[in-house]
Amino acid sequence: MATQAKRPRVAGPVDGGDPDPVACFLSWCRRVGLELSPKVAVSRQGTVAGYGMVARESVQAGELLFVVPRAALLSQHTCSIGGLLERERVALQSQSGWVPLLLALLHELQAPASRWRPYFALWPELGRLEHPMFCFQEPLEEEEDEKEPNSPMMVPAADILNHLANHNANLEYSANCLRMVATQPIPKGHEIFNTYGQMANWQLIHMYGFVEPYPDNTDDTADIQMVTVREAALQGTKTEAERLLVYERWDFLCKLEMVGEEGAFVIGREEVLTEEELTTTLKVLCMPAEEFRELKDQDGEGDDKREEGSLTITNIPKLKASWRQLLQNSVLLTLQTYATDLKTDQGLLSNKEVYAKLSWREQQALQVRYGQKMILHQLLELTS
């Protein structure tokens, strides 16, 4: 999903040829065996931004939308310089694993005889030349957990779909092909959405240039900086001895690798994504001094029992009063870091005339911080 139309067309990698890039792409799909269901269409009409895919007819959950043969995938293994990339595999290693794919892509974009050339012709219409490209990474099987992650790849047709957290289609992997399947009923004329992953709005704006307005993004999150929890704990001290003990507890948590000066506790709409780290931090900072001494003497090895009631959002009110108080104070400190309060942001969002006068960047920033504040205020309520 996107909330802003893509920028005007720029010069693409393919000159001349079919003046209709969609027709050219669909013709190429037929040649390579990429089969689209007659119930779907590539279109600008009825999409949230630029080209997308819409349902020509009503689609039921479980119906096949399109099939992509593995021969049509663009990756370091399928490109025309695959042998060279394999020989240089060690030299091209990187943390992201993207380097070989980027080299493969650059080569195929410049190669006059590239078999993906009609696919590239559609890229200017999809904004691929202005925004980060969207690639797929095939998940490992359960028994392959110890293996290196699979290499990223480009999946024609699949990357036409826009993103929505509550998406209605999902990509399935098999030995010979990849299949896009409807995960819920899609009425005629409605857009087909995939997911770019479980991503908060700040991640979507950073990587893809759009956000999902509240409350659409069910994967949205808010951060509480770890040092903010330390600050909240220090505010509750009355003597120098108590302050020193907070720092001692913090150093202990650092030793356990539960906290760090640059880290953050991540709070989702329904769960705490950093549950173990936050649970351990609240426990260590709030436990009686004598109990902390015992734990420290055991080097943390005695702290392996799980607290009753995990840090799912619904269980937060069941936490110990001291934990809830520390968490609440941490949320209040976090809210103070924003330049505006929730009421001000609600006023901007509810006044369409004022909202329309904001620049695109201001609108996106407002949506990001509003979603975060709603999560933090929910947490504030639950800790009261």
mmCIF file of C-alpha atoms in Angstrom:
data_model
loop_
_atom_site.group_PDB
_atom_site.id
_atom_site.type_symbol
_atom_site.label_atom_id
_atom_site.label_comp_id
_atom_site.label_asym_id
_atom_site.label_seq_id
_atom_site.Cartn_x
_atom_site.Cartn_y
_atom_site.Cartn_z
ATOM 1 C CA MET A 1 0.000 0.000 0.000
ATOM 2 C CA ALA A 2 1.116 3.542 -0.604
ATOM 3 C CA THR A 3 -0.549 6.860 0.192
ATOM 4 C CA GLN A 4 1.222 8.962 -2.421
ATOM 5 C CA ALA A 5 1.210 8.562 -6.193
ATOM 6 C CA LYS A 6 4.589 7.630 -7.572
ATOM 7 C CA ARG A 7 6.668 10.362 -9.198
ATOM 8 C CA PRO A 8 6.475 11.180 -12.928
ATOM 9 C CA ARG A 9 7.960 8.685 -15.327
ATOM 10 C CA VAL A 10 11.686 8.953 -15.893
ATOM 11 C CA ALA A 11 13.839 7.483 -18.624
ATOM 12 C CA GLY A 12 13.866 3.717 -18.295
ATOM 13 C CA PRO A 13 16.467 1.096 -19.031
ATOM 14 C CA VAL A 14 14.745 0.071 -22.245
ATOM 15 C CA ASP A 15 14.634 2.452 -25.205
ATOM 16 C CA GLY A 16 12.070 2.135 -27.937
ATOM 17 C CA GLY A 17 10.181 -1.111 -28.390
ATOM 18 C CA ASP A 18 6.561 -1.607 -27.358
ATOM 19 C CA PRO A 19 5.081 1.765 -26.352
ATOM 20 C CA ASP A 20 2.829 0.023 -23.855
ATOM 21 C CA PRO A 21 5.136 -1.421 -21.146
ATOM 22 C CA VAL A 22 2.301 -3.401 -19.550
ATOM 23 C CA ALA A 23 1.393 -5.124 -22.811
ATOM 24 C CA CYS A 24 5.098 -5.797 -23.382
ATOM 25 C CA PHE A 25 5.432 -7.266 -19.887
ATOM 26 C CA LEU A 26 2.333 -9.458 -20.239
ATOM 27 C CA SER A 27 3.577 -10.747 -23.589
ATOM 28 C CA TRP A 28 6.896 -11.624 -21.947
ATOM 29 C CA CYS A 29 5.022 -13.404 -19.121
ATOM 30 C CA ARG A 30 3.339 -15.674 -21.636
ATOM 31 C CA ARG A 31 6.662 -16.468 -23.301
ATOM 32 C CA VAL A 32 8.397 -17.442 -20.048
ATOM 33 C CA GLY A 33 5.442 -19.417 -18.677
ATOM 34 C CA LEU A 34 4.418 -16.871 -16.019
ATOM 35 C CA GLU A 35 0.693 -17.577 -15.804
ATOM 36 C CA LEU A 36 -1.753 -14.948 -14.509
ATOM 37 C CA SER A 37 -5.255 -15.992 -13.519
ATOM 38 C CA PRO A 38 -7.936 -14.576 -15.844
ATOM 39 C CA LYS A 39 -9.483 -13.171 -12.652
ATOM 40 C CA VAL A 40 -6.651 -10.642 -12.125
ATOM 41 C CA ALA A 41 -5.288 -7.700 -14.100
ATOM 42 C CA VAL A 42 -2.301 -5.361 -13.950
ATOM 43 C CA SER A 43 -3.824 -1.895 -13.763
ATOM 44 C CA ARG A 44 -3.569 1.687 -12.539
ATOM 45 C CA GLN A 45 -7.314 1.827 -11.901
ATOM 46 C CA GLY A 46 -8.453 0.861 -8.416
ATOM 47 C CA THR A 47 -4.949 0.813 -6.884
ATOM 48 C CA VAL A 48 -3.557 2.863 -4.022
ATOM 49 C CA ALA A 49 -0.519 4.016 -6.010
ATOM 50 C CA GLY A 50 0.613 3.637 -9.613
ATOM 51 C CA TYR A 51 0.395 0.164 -11.097
ATOM 52 C CA GLY A 52 -0.861 -2.719 -9.004
ATOM 53 C CA MET A 53 -2.970 -5.800 -9.470
ATOM 54 C CA VAL A 54 -6.758 -5.854 -9.137
ATOM 55 C CA ALA A 55 -9.427 -8.544 -9.221
ATOM 56 C CA ARG A 56 -11.426 -8.667 -12.488
ATOM 57 C CA GLU A 57 -13.829 -11.067 -10.779
ATOM 58 C CA SER A 58 -14.435 -12.051 -7.163
ATOM 59 C CA VAL A 59 -11.665 -14.281 -5.810
ATOM 60 C CA GLN A 60 -12.066 -16.798 -3.006
ATOM 61 C CA ALA A 61 -9.504 -17.563 -0.302
ATOM 62 C CA GLY A 62 -7.079 -20.218 -1.523
ATOM 63 C CA GLU A 63 -7.468 -19.364 -5.215
ATOM 64 C CA LEU A 64 -4.329 -19.165 -7.324
ATOM 65 C CA LEU A 65 -3.604 -15.644 -8.623
ATOM 66 C CA PHE A 66 -0.466 -16.313 -10.653
ATOM 67 C CA VAL A 67 2.414 -18.769 -11.014
ATOM 68 C CA VAL A 68 6.052 -17.744 -11.570
ATOM 69 C CA PRO A 69 8.353 -20.500 -12.887
ATOM 70 C CA ARG A 70 11.750 -20.490 -11.237
ATOM 71 C CA ALA A 71 13.371 -19.923 -14.643
ATOM 72 C CA ALA A 72 11.758 -16.455 -14.714
ATOM 73 C CA LEU A 73 13.274 -15.387 -11.381
ATOM 74 C CA LEU A 74 16.178 -12.961 -11.517
ATOM 75 C CA SER A 75 18.947 -13.825 -9.082
ATOM 76 C CA GLN A 76 22.685 -14.311 -8.869
ATOM 77 C CA HIS A 77 22.113 -17.934 -9.899
ATOM 78 C CA THR A 78 19.838 -17.337 -12.926
ATOM 79 C CA CYS A 79 21.530 -14.293 -14.493
ATOM 80 C CA SER A 80 23.907 -14.583 -17.457
ATOM 81 C CA ILE A 81 26.967 -13.922 -15.264
ATOM 82 C CA GLY A 82 25.961 -16.497 -12.652
ATOM 83 C CA GLY A 83 29.162 -18.496 -13.161
ATOM 84 C CA LEU A 84 31.363 -15.460 -12.524
ATOM 85 C CA LEU A 85 29.391 -14.481 -9.417
ATOM 86 C CA GLU A 86 29.711 -18.019 -8.076
ATOM 87 C CA ARG A 87 33.489 -18.018 -8.605
ATOM 88 C CA GLU A 88 33.738 -14.691 -6.754
ATOM 89 C CA ARG A 89 31.264 -15.741 -4.073
ATOM 90 C CA VAL A 90 33.669 -15.316 -1.137
ATOM 91 C CA ALA A 91 34.817 -11.854 -2.261
ATOM 92 C CA LEU A 92 31.216 -10.703 -2.708
ATOM 93 C CA GLN A 93 29.983 -11.757 0.722
ATOM 94 C CA SER A 94 28.177 -9.050 2.700
ATOM 95 C CA GLN A 95 25.935 -8.856 5.741
ATOM 96 C CA SER A 96 22.847 -8.150 3.651
ATOM 97 C CA GLY A 97 23.629 -10.710 0.933
ATOM 98 C CA TRP A 98 22.520 -8.168 -1.670
ATOM 99 C CA VAL A 99 25.832 -7.569 -3.477
ATOM 100 C CA PRO A 100 25.608 -10.501 -5.955
ATOM 101 C CA LEU A 101 21.974 -9.660 -6.772
ATOM 102 C CA LEU A 102 22.808 -5.998 -7.359
ATOM 103 C CA LEU A 103 25.658 -6.955 -9.696
ATOM 104 C CA ALA A 104 23.400 -9.403 -11.535
ATOM 105 C CA LEU A 105 20.740 -6.724 -11.839
ATOM 106 C CA LEU A 106 23.148 -4.054 -13.102
ATOM 107 C CA HIS A 107 24.505 -6.446 -15.709
ATOM 108 C CA GLU A 108 21.081 -7.502 -16.980
ATOM 109 C CA LEU A 109 19.866 -3.897 -17.100
ATOM 110 C CA GLN A 110 22.745 -3.029 -19.429
ATOM 111 C CA ALA A 111 22.741 -6.224 -21.499
ATOM 112 C CA PRO A 112 20.918 -5.635 -24.838
ATOM 113 C CA ALA A 113 19.997 -9.304 -25.113
ATOM 114 C CA SER A 114 18.840 -9.769 -21.498
ATOM 115 C CA ARG A 115 15.832 -12.057 -21.347
ATOM 116 C CA TRP A 116 14.380 -9.852 -18.555
ATOM 117 C CA ARG A 117 14.371 -6.747 -20.773
ATOM 118 C CA PRO A 118 10.549 -6.597 -21.147
ATOM 119 C CA TYR A 119 10.300 -6.975 -17.358
ATOM 120 C CA PHE A 120 12.611 -3.977 -16.902
ATOM 121 C CA ALA A 121 10.465 -1.958 -19.312
ATOM 122 C CA LEU A 122 7.747 -1.893 -16.678
ATOM 123 C CA TRP A 123 10.058 -0.606 -13.938
ATOM 124 C CA PRO A 124 9.652 3.145 -14.593
ATOM 125 C CA GLU A 125 5.905 2.669 -14.180
ATOM 126 C CA LEU A 126 6.470 0.903 -10.854
ATOM 127 C CA GLY A 127 8.865 3.532 -9.517
ATOM 128 C CA ARG A 128 11.715 1.000 -9.463
ATOM 129 C CA LEU A 129 14.173 3.631 -10.700
ATOM 130 C CA GLU A 130 13.397 6.044 -7.855
ATOM 131 C CA HIS A 131 12.693 3.848 -4.841
ATOM 132 C CA PRO A 132 14.504 0.842 -3.345
ATOM 133 C CA MET A 133 13.711 -2.303 -5.280
ATOM 134 C CA PHE A 134 11.639 -4.965 -3.572
ATOM 135 C CA CYS A 135 13.174 -8.412 -3.595
ATOM 136 C CA PHE A 136 12.111 -11.695 -2.050
ATOM 137 C CA GLN A 137 14.039 -14.116 0.119
ATOM 138 C CA GLU A 138 12.865 -17.686 0.225
ATOM 139 C CA PRO A 139 12.470 -18.883 3.831
ATOM 140 C CA LEU A 140 14.476 -21.841 5.049
ATOM 141 C CA GLU A 141 12.783 -25.100 5.952
ATOM 142 C CA GLU A 142 12.672 -25.965 9.664
ATOM 143 C CA GLU A 143 15.401 -28.570 9.284
ATOM 144 C CA GLU A 144 17.582 -25.967 7.496
ATOM 145 C CA ASP A 145 17.660 -23.426 10.349
ATOM 146 C CA GLU A 146 21.421 -23.762 10.725
ATOM 147 C CA LYS A 147 22.063 -22.995 7.045
ATOM 148 C CA GLU A 148 22.919 -19.602 5.591
ATOM 149 C CA PRO A 149 19.818 -17.598 4.492
ATOM 150 C CA ASN A 150 18.762 -18.046 0.882
ATOM 151 C CA SER A 151 19.969 -15.410 -1.574
ATOM 152 C CA PRO A 152 17.551 -12.547 -2.377
ATOM 153 C CA MET A 153 15.872 -12.588 -5.784
ATOM 154 C CA MET A 154 13.559 -10.555 -7.989
ATOM 155 C CA VAL A 155 10.136 -12.129 -8.618
ATOM 156 C CA PRO A 156 8.370 -10.713 -11.701
ATOM 157 C CA ALA A 157 4.633 -10.058 -11.182
ATOM 158 C CA ALA A 158 4.936 -10.479 -7.416
ATOM 159 C CA ASP A 159 6.742 -7.165 -7.103
ATOM 160 C CA ILE A 160 3.842 -5.373 -8.840
ATOM 161 C CA LEU A 161 1.653 -5.924 -5.785
ATOM 162 C CA ASN A 162 1.429 -3.089 -3.278
ATOM 163 C CA HIS A 163 1.883 -3.649 0.454
ATOM 164 C CA LEU A 164 -0.730 -3.858 3.186
ATOM 165 C CA ALA A 165 -0.275 -5.209 6.704
ATOM 166 C CA ASN A 166 -3.678 -6.889 6.416
ATOM 167 C CA HIS A 167 -2.737 -8.310 3.023
ATOM 168 C CA ASN A 168 -5.007 -10.600 1.025
ATOM 169 C CA ALA A 169 -2.385 -12.618 -0.875
ATOM 170 C CA ASN A 170 0.740 -14.556 -0.002
ATOM 171 C CA LEU A 171 3.666 -15.976 -1.956
ATOM 172 C CA GLU A 172 4.188 -19.730 -1.640
ATOM 173 C CA TYR A 173 7.393 -21.529 -2.641
ATOM 174 C CA SER A 174 7.734 -24.932 -4.297
ATOM 175 C CA ALA A 175 10.492 -26.799 -6.107
ATOM 176 C CA ASN A 176 9.548 -25.673 -9.635
ATOM 177 C CA CYS A 177 7.664 -22.425 -9.156
ATOM 178 C CA LEU A 178 6.397 -19.691 -6.859
ATOM 179 C CA ARG A 179 2.654 -19.262 -6.429
ATOM 180 C CA MET A 180 0.722 -16.166 -5.318
ATOM 181 C CA VAL A 181 -2.397 -17.346 -3.497
ATOM 182 C CA ALA A 182 -5.342 -15.386 -2.088
ATOM 183 C CA THR A 183 -5.466 -15.594 1.707
ATOM 184 C CA GLN A 184 -8.946 -14.081 2.033
ATOM 185 C CA PRO A 185 -11.881 -13.312 -0.276
ATOM 186 C CA ILE A 186 -11.160 -10.440 -2.697
ATOM 187 C CA PRO A 187 -14.272 -8.750 -4.168
ATOM 188 C CA LYS A 188 -14.384 -7.785 -7.832
ATOM 189 C CA GLY A 189 -12.569 -4.492 -8.467
ATOM 190 C CA HIS A 190 -10.573 -4.629 -5.228
ATOM 191 C CA GLU A 191 -6.798 -4.461 -5.188
ATOM 192 C CA ILE A 192 -4.624 -7.481 -4.452
ATOM 193 C CA PHE A 193 -2.041 -6.808 -1.747
ATOM 194 C CA ASN A 194 1.061 -8.703 -0.725
ATOM 195 C CA THR A 195 3.195 -7.877 2.307
ATOM 196 C CA TYR A 196 6.744 -6.541 2.355
ATOM 197 C CA GLY A 197 7.104 -8.119 5.805
ATOM 198 C CA GLN A 198 6.036 -7.189 9.328
ATOM 199 C CA MET A 199 7.149 -3.572 9.213
ATOM 200 C CA ALA A 200 6.425 -0.576 11.421
ATOM 201 C CA ASN A 201 5.604 2.712 9.723
ATOM 202 C CA TRP A 202 9.074 4.125 10.379
ATOM 203 C CA GLN A 203 10.513 1.148 8.488
ATOM 204 C CA LEU A 204 8.057 1.500 5.587
ATOM 205 C CA ILE A 205 8.828 5.200 5.128
ATOM 206 C CA HIS A 206 12.570 4.556 5.349
ATOM 207 C CA MET A 207 12.659 1.647 2.906
ATOM 208 C CA TYR A 208 9.714 2.218 0.569
ATOM 209 C CA GLY A 209 8.626 5.838 0.950
ATOM 210 C CA PHE A 210 5.095 5.434 2.360
ATOM 211 C CA VAL A 211 3.211 4.685 5.577
ATOM 212 C CA GLU A 212 -0.113 3.077 6.465
ATOM 213 C CA PRO A 213 -2.375 5.556 8.298
ATOM 214 C CA TYR A 214 -3.530 4.580 11.783
ATOM 215 C CA PRO A 215 -5.051 2.084 12.520
ATOM 216 C CA ASP A 216 -4.317 0.203 9.275
ATOM 217 C CA ASN A 217 -0.772 -0.890 10.106
ATOM 218 C CA THR A 218 -1.291 -3.671 12.634
ATOM 219 C CA ASP A 219 2.486 -4.257 12.585
ATOM 220 C CA ASP A 220 3.309 -0.741 13.771
ATOM 221 C CA THR A 221 5.575 -0.338 16.803
ATOM 222 C CA ALA A 222 6.823 2.277 19.252
ATOM 223 C CA ASP A 223 10.271 2.310 20.850
ATOM 224 C CA ILE A 224 11.196 3.022 24.453
ATOM 225 C CA GLN A 225 14.911 3.668 24.596
ATOM 226 C CA MET A 226 16.617 1.375 27.098
ATOM 227 C CA VAL A 227 18.408 4.293 28.737
ATOM 228 C CA THR A 228 14.995 5.921 29.269
ATOM 229 C CA VAL A 229 14.025 3.051 31.568
ATOM 230 C CA ARG A 230 17.278 3.597 33.457
ATOM 231 C CA GLU A 231 16.464 7.293 33.737
ATOM 232 C CA ALA A 232 12.999 6.474 35.064
ATOM 233 C CA ALA A 233 14.544 4.150 37.662
ATOM 234 C CA LEU A 234 17.003 6.877 38.713
ATOM 235 C CA GLN A 235 14.147 9.345 39.154
ATOM 236 C CA GLY A 236 12.695 7.036 41.776
ATOM 237 C CA THR A 237 15.815 7.149 43.972
ATOM 238 C CA LYS A 238 16.206 9.391 47.022
ATOM 239 C CA THR A 239 19.780 8.799 48.128
ATOM 240 C CA GLU A 240 23.164 8.512 46.489
ATOM 241 C CA ALA A 241 23.370 4.892 47.627
ATOM 242 C CA GLU A 242 20.110 4.117 45.801
ATOM 243 C CA ARG A 243 21.395 5.829 42.622
ATOM 244 C CA LEU A 244 24.601 3.810 42.738
ATOM 245 C CA LEU A 245 22.577 0.628 43.155
ATOM 246 C CA VAL A 246 20.539 1.463 40.011
ATOM 247 C CA TYR A 247 23.788 1.867 38.061
ATOM 248 C CA GLU A 248 25.060 -1.407 39.489
ATOM 249 C CA ARG A 249 21.873 -3.166 38.398
ATOM 250 C CA TRP A 250 22.208 -1.585 34.958
ATOM 251 C CA ASP A 251 25.786 -2.772 34.582
ATOM 252 C CA PHE A 252 24.606 -6.246 35.514
ATOM 253 C CA LEU A 253 21.913 -6.110 32.801
ATOM 254 C CA CYS A 254 24.568 -4.996 30.316
ATOM 255 C CA LYS A 255 26.663 -7.997 31.303
ATOM 256 C CA LEU A 256 23.640 -10.230 30.658
ATOM 257 C CA GLU A 257 23.362 -8.520 27.228
ATOM 258 C CA MET A 258 19.779 -7.507 27.966
ATOM 259 C CA VAL A 259 20.343 -3.756 27.561
ATOM 260 C CA GLY A 260 22.701 -1.343 25.843
ATOM 261 C CA GLU A 261 23.209 2.387 25.563
ATOM 262 C CA GLU A 262 21.880 2.452 21.984
ATOM 263 C CA GLY A 263 19.175 -0.203 22.336
ATOM 264 C CA ALA A 264 15.395 0.107 22.524
ATOM 265 C CA PHE A 265 12.483 -1.907 23.859
ATOM 266 C CA VAL A 266 10.019 -2.426 20.992
ATOM 267 C CA ILE A 267 6.303 -2.258 21.787
ATOM 268 C CA GLY A 268 3.763 -3.522 19.257
ATOM 269 C CA ARG A 269 0.008 -3.117 19.102
ATOM 270 C CA GLU A 270 -0.590 -6.520 20.678
ATOM 271 C CA GLU A 271 2.732 -7.642 22.119
ATOM 272 C CA VAL A 272 6.128 -6.553 23.320
ATOM 273 C CA LEU A 273 8.565 -7.639 20.623
ATOM 274 C CA THR A 274 11.529 -7.451 23.031
ATOM 275 C CA GLU A 275 9.706 -9.369 25.747
ATOM 276 C CA GLU A 276 12.699 -11.144 27.317
ATOM 277 C CA GLU A 277 14.800 -7.982 27.473
ATOM 278 C CA LEU A 278 12.063 -5.826 28.984
ATOM 279 C CA THR A 279 10.906 -8.503 31.444
ATOM 280 C CA THR A 280 14.453 -9.060 32.704
ATOM 281 C CA THR A 281 15.123 -5.323 32.929
ATOM 282 C CA LEU A 282 11.977 -4.601 34.956
ATOM 283 C CA LYS A 283 12.675 -7.550 37.210
ATOM 284 C CA VAL A 284 16.305 -6.628 37.946
ATOM 285 C CA LEU A 285 15.618 -2.914 38.437
ATOM 286 C CA CYS A 286 12.647 -3.527 40.721
ATOM 287 C CA MET A 287 13.737 -6.528 42.813
ATOM 288 C CA PRO A 288 14.722 -6.031 46.494
ATOM 289 C CA ALA A 289 18.402 -5.221 47.032
ATOM 290 C CA GLU A 290 19.087 -8.479 48.880
ATOM 291 C CA GLU A 291 17.528 -10.528 46.071
ATOM 292 C CA PHE A 292 19.659 -8.637 43.535
ATOM 293 C CA ARG A 293 22.816 -9.419 45.514
ATOM 294 C CA GLU A 294 21.966 -13.122 45.460
ATOM 295 C CA LEU A 295 21.274 -13.015 41.730
ATOM 296 C CA LYS A 296 24.515 -11.189 41.066
ATOM 297 C CA ASP A 297 26.494 -13.698 43.160
ATOM 298 C CA GLN A 298 25.030 -16.461 40.993
ATOM 299 C CA ASP A 299 26.120 -14.491 37.916
ATOM 300 C CA GLY A 300 22.535 -14.385 36.678
ATOM 301 C CA GLU A 301 22.242 -18.161 36.404
ATOM 302 C CA GLY A 302 19.546 -18.354 39.046
ATOM 303 C CA ASP A 303 17.218 -16.111 37.035
ATOM 304 C CA ASP A 304 15.890 -18.702 34.626
ATOM 305 C CA LYS A 305 12.307 -19.002 35.836
ATOM 306 C CA ARG A 306 9.720 -17.223 33.718
ATOM 307 C CA GLU A 307 7.475 -14.683 35.396
ATOM 308 C CA GLU A 308 3.808 -15.600 35.509
ATOM 309 C CA GLY A 309 2.049 -13.560 32.842
ATOM 310 C CA SER A 310 4.248 -12.637 29.898
ATOM 311 C CA LEU A 311 4.483 -9.161 28.439
ATOM 312 C CA THR A 312 1.676 -9.476 25.946
ATOM 313 C CA ILE A 313 -0.345 -6.276 25.965
ATOM 314 C CA THR A 314 -3.295 -7.950 27.721
ATOM 315 C CA ASN A 315 -1.052 -9.224 30.526
ATOM 316 C CA ILE A 316 0.623 -5.915 31.372
ATOM 317 C CA PRO A 317 -2.045 -4.952 33.981
ATOM 318 C CA LYS A 318 -1.198 -8.202 35.820
ATOM 319 C CA LEU A 319 2.456 -7.237 36.356
ATOM 320 C CA LYS A 320 3.757 -6.328 39.797
ATOM 321 C CA ALA A 321 2.898 -2.785 40.872
ATOM 322 C CA SER A 322 6.575 -1.748 40.940
ATOM 323 C CA TRP A 323 7.084 -3.033 37.376
ATOM 324 C CA ARG A 324 4.011 -1.187 36.111
ATOM 325 C CA GLN A 325 5.124 2.032 37.795
ATOM 326 C CA LEU A 326 8.593 1.893 36.253
ATOM 327 C CA LEU A 327 7.133 1.091 32.847
ATOM 328 C CA GLN A 328 4.616 3.918 33.155
ATOM 329 C CA ASN A 329 7.307 6.434 34.098
ATOM 330 C CA SER A 330 9.373 5.255 31.134
ATOM 331 C CA VAL A 331 6.426 5.813 28.779
ATOM 332 C CA LEU A 332 5.882 9.322 30.166
ATOM 333 C CA LEU A 333 9.533 10.191 29.597
ATOM 334 C CA THR A 334 9.314 8.824 26.053
ATOM 335 C CA LEU A 335 6.228 10.914 25.261
ATOM 336 C CA GLN A 336 8.107 14.011 26.409
ATOM 337 C CA THR A 337 10.631 13.513 23.596
ATOM 338 C CA TYR A 338 7.986 14.333 20.952
ATOM 339 C CA ALA A 339 7.595 17.966 19.899
ATOM 340 C CA THR A 340 3.774 17.679 19.921
ATOM 341 C CA ASP A 341 1.267 15.846 22.095
ATOM 342 C CA LEU A 342 -1.360 13.331 21.006
ATOM 343 C CA LYS A 343 -4.220 15.831 21.126
ATOM 344 C CA THR A 344 -2.403 18.216 18.761
ATOM 345 C CA ASP A 345 -1.743 15.421 16.271
ATOM 346 C CA GLN A 346 -5.354 14.252 16.455
ATOM 347 C CA GLY A 347 -6.441 17.795 15.633
ATOM 348 C CA LEU A 348 -4.214 17.890 12.548
ATOM 349 C CA LEU A 349 -5.480 14.530 11.309
ATOM 350 C CA SER A 350 -9.156 15.324 11.857
ATOM 351 C CA ASN A 351 -8.998 18.702 10.090
ATOM 352 C CA LYS A 352 -8.827 17.781 6.401
ATOM 353 C CA GLU A 353 -8.226 21.366 5.289
ATOM 354 C CA VAL A 354 -5.252 21.838 7.610
ATOM 355 C CA TYR A 355 -3.884 18.361 6.830
ATOM 356 C CA ALA A 356 -4.020 19.065 3.084
ATOM 357 C CA LYS A 357 -1.810 22.125 3.563
ATOM 358 C CA LEU A 358 0.977 20.041 5.108
ATOM 359 C CA SER A 359 3.796 18.973 2.821
ATOM 360 C CA TRP A 360 4.045 15.298 1.875
ATOM 361 C CA ARG A 361 6.946 14.861 4.319
ATOM 362 C CA GLU A 362 4.971 16.513 7.117
ATOM 363 C CA GLN A 363 1.979 14.261 6.467
ATOM 364 C CA GLN A 364 4.120 11.111 6.568
ATOM 365 C CA ALA A 365 5.933 12.243 9.730
ATOM 366 C CA LEU A 366 2.574 12.975 11.369
ATOM 367 C CA GLN A 367 1.267 9.501 10.516
ATOM 368 C CA VAL A 368 4.433 7.849 11.877
ATOM 369 C CA ARG A 369 4.469 9.679 15.214
ATOM 370 C CA TYR A 370 0.690 9.420 15.667
ATOM 371 C CA GLY A 371 0.800 5.632 15.373
ATOM 372 C CA GLN A 372 3.681 5.488 17.854
ATOM 373 C CA LYS A 373 1.909 7.753 20.336
ATOM 374 C CA MET A 374 -1.267 5.663 20.168
ATOM 375 C CA ILE A 375 0.748 2.590 21.152
ATOM 376 C CA LEU A 376 2.454 4.461 23.992
ATOM 377 C CA HIS A 377 -0.845 5.868 25.294
ATOM 378 C CA GLN A 378 -2.340 2.375 25.225
ATOM 379 C CA LEU A 379 0.598 1.216 27.318
ATOM 380 C CA LEU A 380 0.073 4.170 29.655
ATOM 381 C CA GLU A 381 -3.514 3.091 30.244
ATOM 382 C CA LEU A 382 -2.540 -0.504 30.895
ATOM 383 C CA THR A 383 0.069 0.471 33.507
ATOM 384 C CA SER A 384 -2.237 2.841 35.419
#
